[in-house]
PDB file of C-alpha atoms in Angstrom:
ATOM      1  CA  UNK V   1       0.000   0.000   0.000  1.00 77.00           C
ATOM      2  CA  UNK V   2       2.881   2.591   0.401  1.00 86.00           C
ATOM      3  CA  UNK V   3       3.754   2.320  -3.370  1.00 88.00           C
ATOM      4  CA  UNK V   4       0.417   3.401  -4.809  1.00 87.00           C
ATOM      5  CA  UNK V   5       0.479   6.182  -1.582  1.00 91.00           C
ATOM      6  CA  UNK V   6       3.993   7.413  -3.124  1.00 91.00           C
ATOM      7  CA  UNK V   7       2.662   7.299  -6.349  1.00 89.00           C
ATOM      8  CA  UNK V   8      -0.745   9.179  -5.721  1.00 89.00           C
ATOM      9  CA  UNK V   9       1.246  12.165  -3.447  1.00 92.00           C
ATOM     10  CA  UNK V  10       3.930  12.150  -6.026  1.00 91.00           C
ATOM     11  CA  UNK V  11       1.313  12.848  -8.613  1.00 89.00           C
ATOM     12  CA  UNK V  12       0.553  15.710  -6.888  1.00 91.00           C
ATOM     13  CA  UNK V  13       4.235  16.858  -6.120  1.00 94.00           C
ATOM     14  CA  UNK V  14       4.779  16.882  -9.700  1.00 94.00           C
ATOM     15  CA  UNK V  15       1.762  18.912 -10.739  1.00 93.00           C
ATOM     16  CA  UNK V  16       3.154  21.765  -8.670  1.00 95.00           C
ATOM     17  CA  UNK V  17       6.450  20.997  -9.744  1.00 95.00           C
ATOM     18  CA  UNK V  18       5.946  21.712 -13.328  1.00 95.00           C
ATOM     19  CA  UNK V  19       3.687  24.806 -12.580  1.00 95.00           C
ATOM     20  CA  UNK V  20       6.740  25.818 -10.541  1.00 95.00           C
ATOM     21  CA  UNK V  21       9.170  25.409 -13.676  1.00 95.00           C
ATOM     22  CA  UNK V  22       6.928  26.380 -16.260  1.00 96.00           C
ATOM     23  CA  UNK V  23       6.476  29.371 -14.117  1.00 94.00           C
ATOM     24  CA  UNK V  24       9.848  30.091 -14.373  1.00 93.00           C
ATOM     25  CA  UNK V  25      10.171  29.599 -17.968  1.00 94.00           C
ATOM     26  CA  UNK V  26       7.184  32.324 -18.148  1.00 93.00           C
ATOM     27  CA  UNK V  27       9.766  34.952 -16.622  1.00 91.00           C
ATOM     28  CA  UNK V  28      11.502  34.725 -19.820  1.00 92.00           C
ATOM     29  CA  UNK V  29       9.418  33.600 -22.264  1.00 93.00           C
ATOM     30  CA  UNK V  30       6.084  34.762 -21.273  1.00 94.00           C
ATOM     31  CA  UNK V  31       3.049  32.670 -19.946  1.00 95.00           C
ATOM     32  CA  UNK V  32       2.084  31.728 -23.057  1.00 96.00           C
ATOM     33  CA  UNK V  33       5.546  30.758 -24.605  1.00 95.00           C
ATOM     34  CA  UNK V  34       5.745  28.792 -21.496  1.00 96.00           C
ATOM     35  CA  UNK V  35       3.025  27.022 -22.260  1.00 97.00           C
ATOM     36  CA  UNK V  36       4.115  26.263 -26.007  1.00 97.00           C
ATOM     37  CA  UNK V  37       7.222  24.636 -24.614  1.00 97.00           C
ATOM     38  CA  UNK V  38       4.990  22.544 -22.052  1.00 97.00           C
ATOM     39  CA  UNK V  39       3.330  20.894 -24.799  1.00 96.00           C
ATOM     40  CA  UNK V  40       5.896  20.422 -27.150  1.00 97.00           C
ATOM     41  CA  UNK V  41       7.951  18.631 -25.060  1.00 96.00           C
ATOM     42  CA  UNK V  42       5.279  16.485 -23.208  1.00 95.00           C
ATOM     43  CA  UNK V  43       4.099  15.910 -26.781  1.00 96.00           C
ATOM     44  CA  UNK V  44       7.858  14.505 -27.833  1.00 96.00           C
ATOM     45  CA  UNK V  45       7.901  12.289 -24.652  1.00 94.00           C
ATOM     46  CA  UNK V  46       4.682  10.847 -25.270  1.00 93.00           C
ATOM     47  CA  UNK V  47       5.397   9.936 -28.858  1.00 94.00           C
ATOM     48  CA  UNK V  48       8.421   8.144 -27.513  1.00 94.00           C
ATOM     49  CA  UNK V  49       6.488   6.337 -24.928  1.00 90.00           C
ATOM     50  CA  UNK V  50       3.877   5.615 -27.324  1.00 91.00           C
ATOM     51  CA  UNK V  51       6.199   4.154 -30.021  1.00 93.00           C
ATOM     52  CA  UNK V  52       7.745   1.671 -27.606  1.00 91.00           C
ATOM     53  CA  UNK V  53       4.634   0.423 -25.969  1.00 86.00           C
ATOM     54  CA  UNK V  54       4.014  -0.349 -29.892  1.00 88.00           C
ATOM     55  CA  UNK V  55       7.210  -1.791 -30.519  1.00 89.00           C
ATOM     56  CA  UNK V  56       6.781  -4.333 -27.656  1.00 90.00           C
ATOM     57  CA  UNK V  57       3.066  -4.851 -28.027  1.00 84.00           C
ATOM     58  CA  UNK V  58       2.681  -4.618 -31.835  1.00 80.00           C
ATOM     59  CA  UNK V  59      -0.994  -4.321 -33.333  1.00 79.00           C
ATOM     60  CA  UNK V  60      -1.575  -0.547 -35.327  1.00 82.00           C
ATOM     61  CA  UNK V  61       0.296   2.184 -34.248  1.00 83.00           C
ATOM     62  CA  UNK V  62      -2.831   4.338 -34.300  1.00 86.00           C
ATOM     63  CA  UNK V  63      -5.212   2.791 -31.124  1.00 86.00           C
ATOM     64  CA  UNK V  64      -8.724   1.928 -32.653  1.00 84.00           C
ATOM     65  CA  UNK V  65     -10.760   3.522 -30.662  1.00 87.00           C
ATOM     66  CA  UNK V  66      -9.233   7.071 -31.336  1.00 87.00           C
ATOM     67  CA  UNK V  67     -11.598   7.165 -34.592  1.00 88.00           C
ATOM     68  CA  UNK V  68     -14.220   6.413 -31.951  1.00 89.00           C
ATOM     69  CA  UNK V  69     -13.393  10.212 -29.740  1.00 89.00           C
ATOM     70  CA  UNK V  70     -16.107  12.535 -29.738  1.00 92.00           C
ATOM     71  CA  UNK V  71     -15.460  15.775 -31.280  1.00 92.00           C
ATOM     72  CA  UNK V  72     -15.930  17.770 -28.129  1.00 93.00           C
ATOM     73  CA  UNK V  73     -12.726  15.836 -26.645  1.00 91.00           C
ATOM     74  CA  UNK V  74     -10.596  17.126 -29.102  1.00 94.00           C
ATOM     75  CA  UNK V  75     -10.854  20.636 -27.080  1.00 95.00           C
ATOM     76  CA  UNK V  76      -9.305  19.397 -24.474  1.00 93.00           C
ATOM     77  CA  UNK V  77      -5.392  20.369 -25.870  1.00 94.00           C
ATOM     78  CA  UNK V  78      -6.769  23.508 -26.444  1.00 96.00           C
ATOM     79  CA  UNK V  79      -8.115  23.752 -22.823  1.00 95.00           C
ATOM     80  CA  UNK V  80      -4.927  22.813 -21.829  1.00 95.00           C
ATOM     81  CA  UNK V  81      -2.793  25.413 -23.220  1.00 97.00           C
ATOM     82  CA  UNK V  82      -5.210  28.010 -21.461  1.00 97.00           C
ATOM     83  CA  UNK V  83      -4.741  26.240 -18.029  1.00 96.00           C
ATOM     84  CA  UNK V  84      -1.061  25.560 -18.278  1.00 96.00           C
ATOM     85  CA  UNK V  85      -0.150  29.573 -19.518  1.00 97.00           C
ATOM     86  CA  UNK V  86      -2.914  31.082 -16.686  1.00 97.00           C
ATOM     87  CA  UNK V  87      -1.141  28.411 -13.941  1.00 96.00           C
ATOM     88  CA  UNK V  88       2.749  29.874 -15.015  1.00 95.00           C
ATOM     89  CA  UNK V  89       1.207  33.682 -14.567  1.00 95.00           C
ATOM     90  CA  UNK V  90      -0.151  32.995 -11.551  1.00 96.00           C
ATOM     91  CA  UNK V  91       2.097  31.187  -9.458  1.00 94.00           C
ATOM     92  CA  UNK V  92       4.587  34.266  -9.895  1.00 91.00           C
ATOM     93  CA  UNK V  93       1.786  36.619  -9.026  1.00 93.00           C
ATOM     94  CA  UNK V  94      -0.017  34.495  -5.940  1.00 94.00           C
ATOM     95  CA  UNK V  95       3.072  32.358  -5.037  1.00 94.00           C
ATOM     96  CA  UNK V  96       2.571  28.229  -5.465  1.00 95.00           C
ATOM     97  CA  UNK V  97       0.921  27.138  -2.597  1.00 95.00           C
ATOM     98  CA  UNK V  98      -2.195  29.739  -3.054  1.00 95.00           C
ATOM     99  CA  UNK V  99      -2.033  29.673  -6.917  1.00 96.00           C
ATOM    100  CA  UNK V 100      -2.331  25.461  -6.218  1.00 96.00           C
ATOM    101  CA  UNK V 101      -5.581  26.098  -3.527  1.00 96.00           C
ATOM    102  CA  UNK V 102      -6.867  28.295  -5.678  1.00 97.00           C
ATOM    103  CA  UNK V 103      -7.314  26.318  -8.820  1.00 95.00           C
ATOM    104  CA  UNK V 104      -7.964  23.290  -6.698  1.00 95.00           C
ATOM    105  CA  UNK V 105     -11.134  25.210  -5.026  1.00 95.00           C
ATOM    106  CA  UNK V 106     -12.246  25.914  -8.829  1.00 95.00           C
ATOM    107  CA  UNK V 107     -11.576  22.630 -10.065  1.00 93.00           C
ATOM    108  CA  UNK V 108     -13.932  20.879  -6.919  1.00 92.00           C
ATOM    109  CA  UNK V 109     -16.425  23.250  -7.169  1.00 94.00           C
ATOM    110  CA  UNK V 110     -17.229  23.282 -11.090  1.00 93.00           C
ATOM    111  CA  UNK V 111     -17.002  19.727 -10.514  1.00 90.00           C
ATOM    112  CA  UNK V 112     -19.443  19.727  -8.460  1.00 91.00           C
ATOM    113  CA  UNK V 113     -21.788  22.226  -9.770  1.00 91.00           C
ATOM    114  CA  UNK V 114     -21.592  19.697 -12.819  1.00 89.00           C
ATOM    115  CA  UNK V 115     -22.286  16.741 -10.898  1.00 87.00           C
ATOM    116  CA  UNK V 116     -25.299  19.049  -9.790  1.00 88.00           C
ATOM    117  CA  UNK V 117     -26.838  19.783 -13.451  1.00 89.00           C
ATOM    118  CA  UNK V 118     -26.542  15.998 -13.825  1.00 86.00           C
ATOM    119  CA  UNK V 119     -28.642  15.185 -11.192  1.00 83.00           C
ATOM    120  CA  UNK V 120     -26.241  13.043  -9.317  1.00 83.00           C
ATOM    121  CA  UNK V 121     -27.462  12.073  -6.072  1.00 85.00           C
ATOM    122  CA  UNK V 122     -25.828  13.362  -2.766  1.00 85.00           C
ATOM    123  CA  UNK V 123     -26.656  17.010  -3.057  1.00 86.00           C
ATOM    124  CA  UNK V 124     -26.252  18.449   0.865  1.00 89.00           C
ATOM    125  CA  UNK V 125     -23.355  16.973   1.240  1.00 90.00           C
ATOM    126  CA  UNK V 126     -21.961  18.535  -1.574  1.00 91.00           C
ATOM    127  CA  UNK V 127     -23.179  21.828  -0.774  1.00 93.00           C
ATOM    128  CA  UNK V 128     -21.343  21.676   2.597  1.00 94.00           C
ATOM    129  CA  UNK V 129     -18.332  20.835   0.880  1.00 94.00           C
ATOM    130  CA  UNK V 130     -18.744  23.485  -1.784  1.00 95.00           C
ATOM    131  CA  UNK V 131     -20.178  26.348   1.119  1.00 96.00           C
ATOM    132  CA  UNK V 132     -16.198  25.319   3.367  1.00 96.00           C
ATOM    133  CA  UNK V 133     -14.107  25.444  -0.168  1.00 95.00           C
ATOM    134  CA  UNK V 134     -15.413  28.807  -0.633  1.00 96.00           C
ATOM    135  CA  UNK V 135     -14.593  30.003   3.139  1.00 96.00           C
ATOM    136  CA  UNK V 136     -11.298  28.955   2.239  1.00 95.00           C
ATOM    137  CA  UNK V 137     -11.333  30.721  -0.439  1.00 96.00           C
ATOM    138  CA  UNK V 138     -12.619  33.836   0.619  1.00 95.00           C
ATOM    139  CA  UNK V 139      -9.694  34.063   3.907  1.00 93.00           C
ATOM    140  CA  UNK V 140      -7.261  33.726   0.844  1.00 90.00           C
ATOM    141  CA  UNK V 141      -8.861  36.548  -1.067  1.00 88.00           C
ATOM    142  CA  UNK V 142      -7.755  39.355   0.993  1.00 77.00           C
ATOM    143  CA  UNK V 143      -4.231  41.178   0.150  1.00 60.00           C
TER     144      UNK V 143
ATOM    145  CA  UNK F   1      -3.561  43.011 -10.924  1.00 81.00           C
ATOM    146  CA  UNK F   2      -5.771  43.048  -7.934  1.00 89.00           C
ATOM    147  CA  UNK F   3      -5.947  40.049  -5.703  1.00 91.00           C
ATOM    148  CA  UNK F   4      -9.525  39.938  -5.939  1.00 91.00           C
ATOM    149  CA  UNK F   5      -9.277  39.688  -9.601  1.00 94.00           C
ATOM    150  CA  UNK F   6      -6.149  37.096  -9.382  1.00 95.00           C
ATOM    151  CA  UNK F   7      -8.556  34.887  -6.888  1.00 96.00           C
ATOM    152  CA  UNK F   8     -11.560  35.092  -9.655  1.00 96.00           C
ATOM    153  CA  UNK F   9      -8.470  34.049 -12.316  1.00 97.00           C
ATOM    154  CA  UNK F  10      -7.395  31.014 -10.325  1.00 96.00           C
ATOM    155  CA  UNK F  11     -10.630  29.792  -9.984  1.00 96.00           C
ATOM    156  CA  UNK F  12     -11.503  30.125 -13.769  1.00 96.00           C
ATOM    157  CA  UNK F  13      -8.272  27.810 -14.368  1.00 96.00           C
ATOM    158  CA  UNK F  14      -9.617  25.480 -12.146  1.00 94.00           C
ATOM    159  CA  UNK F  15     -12.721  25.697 -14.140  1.00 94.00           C
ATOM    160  CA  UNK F  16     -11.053  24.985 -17.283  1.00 93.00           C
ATOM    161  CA  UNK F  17      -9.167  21.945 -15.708  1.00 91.00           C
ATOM    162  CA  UNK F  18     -12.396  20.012 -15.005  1.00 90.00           C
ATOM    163  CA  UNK F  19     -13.479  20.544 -18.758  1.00 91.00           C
ATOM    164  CA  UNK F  20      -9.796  19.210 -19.530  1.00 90.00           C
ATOM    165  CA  UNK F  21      -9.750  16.292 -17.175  1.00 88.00           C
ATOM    166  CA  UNK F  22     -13.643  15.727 -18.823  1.00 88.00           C
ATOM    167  CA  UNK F  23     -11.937  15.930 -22.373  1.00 89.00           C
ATOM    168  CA  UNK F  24      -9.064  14.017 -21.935  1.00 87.00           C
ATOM    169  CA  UNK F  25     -10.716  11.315 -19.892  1.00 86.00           C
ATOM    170  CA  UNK F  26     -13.051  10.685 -22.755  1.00 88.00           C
ATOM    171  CA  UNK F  27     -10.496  10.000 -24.902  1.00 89.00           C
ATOM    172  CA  UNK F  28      -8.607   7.917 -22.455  1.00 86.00           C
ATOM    173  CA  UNK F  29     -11.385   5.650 -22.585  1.00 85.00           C
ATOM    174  CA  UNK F  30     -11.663   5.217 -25.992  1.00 87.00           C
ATOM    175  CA  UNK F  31      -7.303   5.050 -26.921  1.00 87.00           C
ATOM    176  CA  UNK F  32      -5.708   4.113 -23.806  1.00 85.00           C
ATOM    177  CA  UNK F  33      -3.940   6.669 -21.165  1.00 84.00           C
ATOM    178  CA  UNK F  34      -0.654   7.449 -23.043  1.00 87.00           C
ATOM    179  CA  UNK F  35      -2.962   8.409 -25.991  1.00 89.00           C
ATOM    180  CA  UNK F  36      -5.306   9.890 -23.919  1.00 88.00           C
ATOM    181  CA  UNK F  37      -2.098  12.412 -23.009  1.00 90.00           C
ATOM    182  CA  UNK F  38      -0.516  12.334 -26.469  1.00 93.00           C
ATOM    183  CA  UNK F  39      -3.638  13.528 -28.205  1.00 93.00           C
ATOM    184  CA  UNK F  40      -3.819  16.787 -25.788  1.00 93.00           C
ATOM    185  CA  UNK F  41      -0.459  17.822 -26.355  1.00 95.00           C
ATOM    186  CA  UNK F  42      -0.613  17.393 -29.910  1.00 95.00           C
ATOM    187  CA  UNK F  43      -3.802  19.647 -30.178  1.00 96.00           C
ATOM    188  CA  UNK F  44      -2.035  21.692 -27.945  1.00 96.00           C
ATOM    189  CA  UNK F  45       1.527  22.554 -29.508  1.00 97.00           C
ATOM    190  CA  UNK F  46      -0.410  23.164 -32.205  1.00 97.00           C
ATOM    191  CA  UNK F  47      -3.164  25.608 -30.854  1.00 97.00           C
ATOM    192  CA  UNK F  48      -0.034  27.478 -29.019  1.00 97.00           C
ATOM    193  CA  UNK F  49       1.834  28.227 -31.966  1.00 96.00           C
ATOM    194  CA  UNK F  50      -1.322  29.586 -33.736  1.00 96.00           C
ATOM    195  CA  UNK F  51      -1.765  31.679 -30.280  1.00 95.00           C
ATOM    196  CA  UNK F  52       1.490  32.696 -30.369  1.00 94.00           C
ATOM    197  CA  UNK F  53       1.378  33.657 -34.003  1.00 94.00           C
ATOM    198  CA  UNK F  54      -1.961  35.993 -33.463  1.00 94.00           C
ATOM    199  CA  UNK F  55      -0.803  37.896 -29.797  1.00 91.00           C
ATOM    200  CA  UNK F  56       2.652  37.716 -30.410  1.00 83.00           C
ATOM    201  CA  UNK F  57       5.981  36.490 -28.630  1.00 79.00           C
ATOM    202  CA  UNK F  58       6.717  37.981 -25.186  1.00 78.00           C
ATOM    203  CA  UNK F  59      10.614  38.399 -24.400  1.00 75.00           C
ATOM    204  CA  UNK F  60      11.136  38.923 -20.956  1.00 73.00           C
ATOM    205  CA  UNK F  61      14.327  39.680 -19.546  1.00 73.00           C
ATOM    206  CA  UNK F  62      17.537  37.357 -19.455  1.00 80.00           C
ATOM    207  CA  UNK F  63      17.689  33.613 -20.374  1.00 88.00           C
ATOM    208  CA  UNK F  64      16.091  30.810 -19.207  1.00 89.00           C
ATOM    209  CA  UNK F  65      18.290  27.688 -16.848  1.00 92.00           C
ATOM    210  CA  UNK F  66      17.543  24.621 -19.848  1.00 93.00           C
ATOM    211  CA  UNK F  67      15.309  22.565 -16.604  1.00 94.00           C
ATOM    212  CA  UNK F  68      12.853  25.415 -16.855  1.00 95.00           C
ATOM    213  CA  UNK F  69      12.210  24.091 -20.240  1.00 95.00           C
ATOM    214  CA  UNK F  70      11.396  20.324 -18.649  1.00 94.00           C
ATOM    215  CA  UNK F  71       7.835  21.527 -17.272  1.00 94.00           C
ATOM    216  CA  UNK F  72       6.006  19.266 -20.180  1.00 93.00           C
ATOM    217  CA  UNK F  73       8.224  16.248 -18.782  1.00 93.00           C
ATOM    218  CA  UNK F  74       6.453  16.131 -15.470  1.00 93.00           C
ATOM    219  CA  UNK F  75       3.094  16.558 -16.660  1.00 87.00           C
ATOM    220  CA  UNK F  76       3.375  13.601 -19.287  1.00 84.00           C
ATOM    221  CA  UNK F  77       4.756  11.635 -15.536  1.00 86.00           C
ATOM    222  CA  UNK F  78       2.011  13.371 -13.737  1.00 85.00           C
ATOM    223  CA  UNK F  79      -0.377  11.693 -15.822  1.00 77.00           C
ATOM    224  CA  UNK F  80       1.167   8.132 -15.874  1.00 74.00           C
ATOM    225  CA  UNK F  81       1.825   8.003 -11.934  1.00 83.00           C
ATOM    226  CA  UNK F  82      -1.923   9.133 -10.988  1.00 81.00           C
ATOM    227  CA  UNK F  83      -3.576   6.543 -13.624  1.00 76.00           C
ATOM    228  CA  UNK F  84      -1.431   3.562 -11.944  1.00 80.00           C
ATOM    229  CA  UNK F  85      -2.206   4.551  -8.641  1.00 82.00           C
ATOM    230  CA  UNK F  86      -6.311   4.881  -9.355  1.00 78.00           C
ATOM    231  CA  UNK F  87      -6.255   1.403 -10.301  1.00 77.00           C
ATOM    232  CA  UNK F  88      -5.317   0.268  -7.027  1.00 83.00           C
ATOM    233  CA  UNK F  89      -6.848   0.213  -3.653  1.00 83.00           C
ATOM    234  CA  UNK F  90      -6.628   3.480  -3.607  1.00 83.00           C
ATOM    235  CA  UNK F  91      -9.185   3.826  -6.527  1.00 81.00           C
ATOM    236  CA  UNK F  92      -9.690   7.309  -8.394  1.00 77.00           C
ATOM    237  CA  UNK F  93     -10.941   8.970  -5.328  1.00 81.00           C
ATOM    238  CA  UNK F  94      -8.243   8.277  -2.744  1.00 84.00           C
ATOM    239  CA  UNK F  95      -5.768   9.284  -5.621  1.00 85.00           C
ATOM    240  CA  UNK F  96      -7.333  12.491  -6.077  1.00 85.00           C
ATOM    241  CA  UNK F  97      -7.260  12.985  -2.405  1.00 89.00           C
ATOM    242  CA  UNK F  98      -3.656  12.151  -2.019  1.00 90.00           C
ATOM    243  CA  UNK F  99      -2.640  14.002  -5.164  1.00 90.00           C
ATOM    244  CA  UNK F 100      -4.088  17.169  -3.432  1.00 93.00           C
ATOM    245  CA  UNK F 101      -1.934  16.598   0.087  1.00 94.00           C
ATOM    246  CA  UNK F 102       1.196  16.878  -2.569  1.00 94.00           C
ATOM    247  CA  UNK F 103      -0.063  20.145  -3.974  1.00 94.00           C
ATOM    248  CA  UNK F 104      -0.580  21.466  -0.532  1.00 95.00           C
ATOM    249  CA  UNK F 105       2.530  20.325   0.719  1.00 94.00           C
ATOM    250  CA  UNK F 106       4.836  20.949  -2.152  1.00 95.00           C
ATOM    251  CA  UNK F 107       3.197  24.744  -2.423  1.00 95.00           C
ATOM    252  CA  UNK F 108       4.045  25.657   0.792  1.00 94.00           C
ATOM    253  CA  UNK F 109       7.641  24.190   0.819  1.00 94.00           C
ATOM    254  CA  UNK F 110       8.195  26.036  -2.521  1.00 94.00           C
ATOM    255  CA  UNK F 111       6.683  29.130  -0.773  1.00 94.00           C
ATOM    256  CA  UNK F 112       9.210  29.004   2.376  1.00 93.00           C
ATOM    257  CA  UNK F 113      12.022  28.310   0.192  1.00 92.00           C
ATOM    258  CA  UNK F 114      11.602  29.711  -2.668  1.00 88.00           C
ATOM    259  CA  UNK F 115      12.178  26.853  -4.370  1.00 88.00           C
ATOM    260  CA  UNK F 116      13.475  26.859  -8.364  1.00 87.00           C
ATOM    261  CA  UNK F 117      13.864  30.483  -8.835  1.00 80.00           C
ATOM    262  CA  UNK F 118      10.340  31.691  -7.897  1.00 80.00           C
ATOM    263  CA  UNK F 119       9.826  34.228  -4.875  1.00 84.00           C
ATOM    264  CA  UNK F 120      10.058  33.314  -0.994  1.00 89.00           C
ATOM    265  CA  UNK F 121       6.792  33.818   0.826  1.00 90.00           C
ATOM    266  CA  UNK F 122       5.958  32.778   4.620  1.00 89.00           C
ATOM    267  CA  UNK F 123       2.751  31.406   5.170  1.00 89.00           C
ATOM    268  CA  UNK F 124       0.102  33.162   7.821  1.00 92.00           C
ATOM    269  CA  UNK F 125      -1.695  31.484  10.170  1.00 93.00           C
ATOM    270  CA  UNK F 126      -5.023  32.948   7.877  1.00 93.00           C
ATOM    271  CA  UNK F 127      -3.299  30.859   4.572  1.00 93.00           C
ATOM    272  CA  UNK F 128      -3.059  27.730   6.407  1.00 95.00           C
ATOM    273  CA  UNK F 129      -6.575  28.236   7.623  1.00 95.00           C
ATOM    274  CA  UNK F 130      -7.409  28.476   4.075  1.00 94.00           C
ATOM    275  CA  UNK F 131      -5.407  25.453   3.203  1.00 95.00           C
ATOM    276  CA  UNK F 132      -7.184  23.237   5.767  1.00 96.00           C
ATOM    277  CA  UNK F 133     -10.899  24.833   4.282  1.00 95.00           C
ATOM    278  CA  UNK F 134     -10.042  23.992   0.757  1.00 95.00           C
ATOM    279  CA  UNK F 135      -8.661  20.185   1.418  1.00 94.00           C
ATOM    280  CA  UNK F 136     -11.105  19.592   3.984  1.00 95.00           C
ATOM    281  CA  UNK F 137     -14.418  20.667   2.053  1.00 93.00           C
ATOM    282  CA  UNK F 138     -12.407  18.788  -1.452  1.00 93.00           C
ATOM    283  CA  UNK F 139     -12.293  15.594   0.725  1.00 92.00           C
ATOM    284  CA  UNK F 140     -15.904  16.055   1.638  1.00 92.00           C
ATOM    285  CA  UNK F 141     -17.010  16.204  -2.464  1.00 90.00           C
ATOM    286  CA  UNK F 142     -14.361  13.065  -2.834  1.00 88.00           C
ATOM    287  CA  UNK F 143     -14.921  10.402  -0.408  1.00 87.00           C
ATOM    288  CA  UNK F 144     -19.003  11.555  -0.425  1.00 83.00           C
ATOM    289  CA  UNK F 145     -19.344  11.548  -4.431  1.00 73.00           C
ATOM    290  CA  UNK F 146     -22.014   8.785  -5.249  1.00 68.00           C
ATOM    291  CA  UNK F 147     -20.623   5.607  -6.964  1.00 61.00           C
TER     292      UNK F 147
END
């Protein structure tokens, strides 16, 4: 059980890691330059991943199912480049720890407010949890 | 920039990264995780250079250390170390959870130390108030979520 532990709070490490870097990299490049460097490079070590799961597990190099994505998934690189150039401004602007509360209050509450319009059941409880994200939020919103 | 307005900005990206996770989940289930990352950052590069084309390049002062160019590294590892870990005992929800202890924790030690270039900042007694708000109330939308 420690493994998977490691793994799931090094997940998280890393996601403030790389906002920390690409933040850097924003200093001199600008937020969204930051972000073009982001992708290209995750893109290159993907392809490279991608080529030798192929090589040892054969079958087409192009996965099925990707003919099978809905259109509206496609956004998501798009979405991506957004969040990864407003994350590098921040973080130089808020600091890491508040620029990493802050987007993880937005992320839980859209999610929820989703979950909501879906009609997913559970709704008090996640109104409490929404009603002491957002007094967290508001103590951090004052200079 | 005012903080207020910062605050609303922050909260917007957070926005924006459930509509990503929604995306890129989608077609994780359809091609498989690495593809489910590859495909993103392919539609990405691409959509940055077209935004960089239209608003321009910004040149800020001095030259970059060559690790500040390595951010894209740790997200593609990001996204392979969270999708092991979910299908454990953990599941997706004690990943989540877990993932945002390292967040926490990593922000403030980059905060008190300043760590990789960025600003030193010491945080109040009203931040880590915050800080225990924010995971607390995420833990109570994780672990109460329906299944």
């Amino acid at each position: 059980m420690i493994a998977p532990i490691l793994m799931a709070v090094g997940a998280g490490v890393l996601i403030g890691l790389s906002r920390q870097v690409n933040g850097r990299l924003s200093l001199t490049k600008g937020a969204l330059g930051a972000s073009f460097w982001n992708h290209l490079v995750g893109f290159l070590a993907l392809v490279l991943a991608a080529l030798g799961l192929w090589m040892r597990a054969g079958g087409p190099l192009l996965p099925a199912g990707l003919g099978e994505v809905p259109a509206f998934a496609w956004a998501g690189g798009t979405l991506g480049v957004v969040f990864v150039a407003s994350g590098s401004w921040l973080v130089s602007r808020l600091g890491a720890a508040s620029t990493a509360m802050l987007v993880i209050a937005g992320q839980m509450v859209s999610g929820a407010l989703i979950d909501t319009l879906r009609g997913a059941e559970g709704a008090p409880l996640r109104a409490l949890g929404v009603a002491v994200i957002l007094a967290g939020v508001a103590l951090r919103s004052k200079g | 920039m005012s903080r207020p307005v910062l605050v609303l900005i922050a909260l917007g990206s957070g926005g924006l990264l459930t509509l990503m996770v929604l995306c890129n989940s989608t077609v994780t289930a359809q091609a498989g995780p690495v593809w489910g990352s590859l495909v993103p950052h392919a539609t990405g590069t691409v959509a940055a250079v077209l935004a960089l084309a239209v608003l321009g390049r910004v040149r800020g002062e001095g030259t970059a250390p060559g690790w500040a160019y390595l951010g894209g590294l740790l997200g593609a590892l990001t996204v392979m170390l969270s999708s092991v870990a979910a299908n454990t005992a953990l599941a997706l929800s004690g990943t989540l959870a877990l993932g945002l202890v390292g967040q926490a924790g990593f922000g403030l030690a980059a905060d008190r130390w300043g760590l990789l270039g960025m600003p030193r900042r010491r945080a109040t007694w009203r931040d880590l108030l915050s800080l225990g708000l924010i995971l607390g109330g995420s833990a109570l939308l994780i672990f109460g979520a329906p299944r």
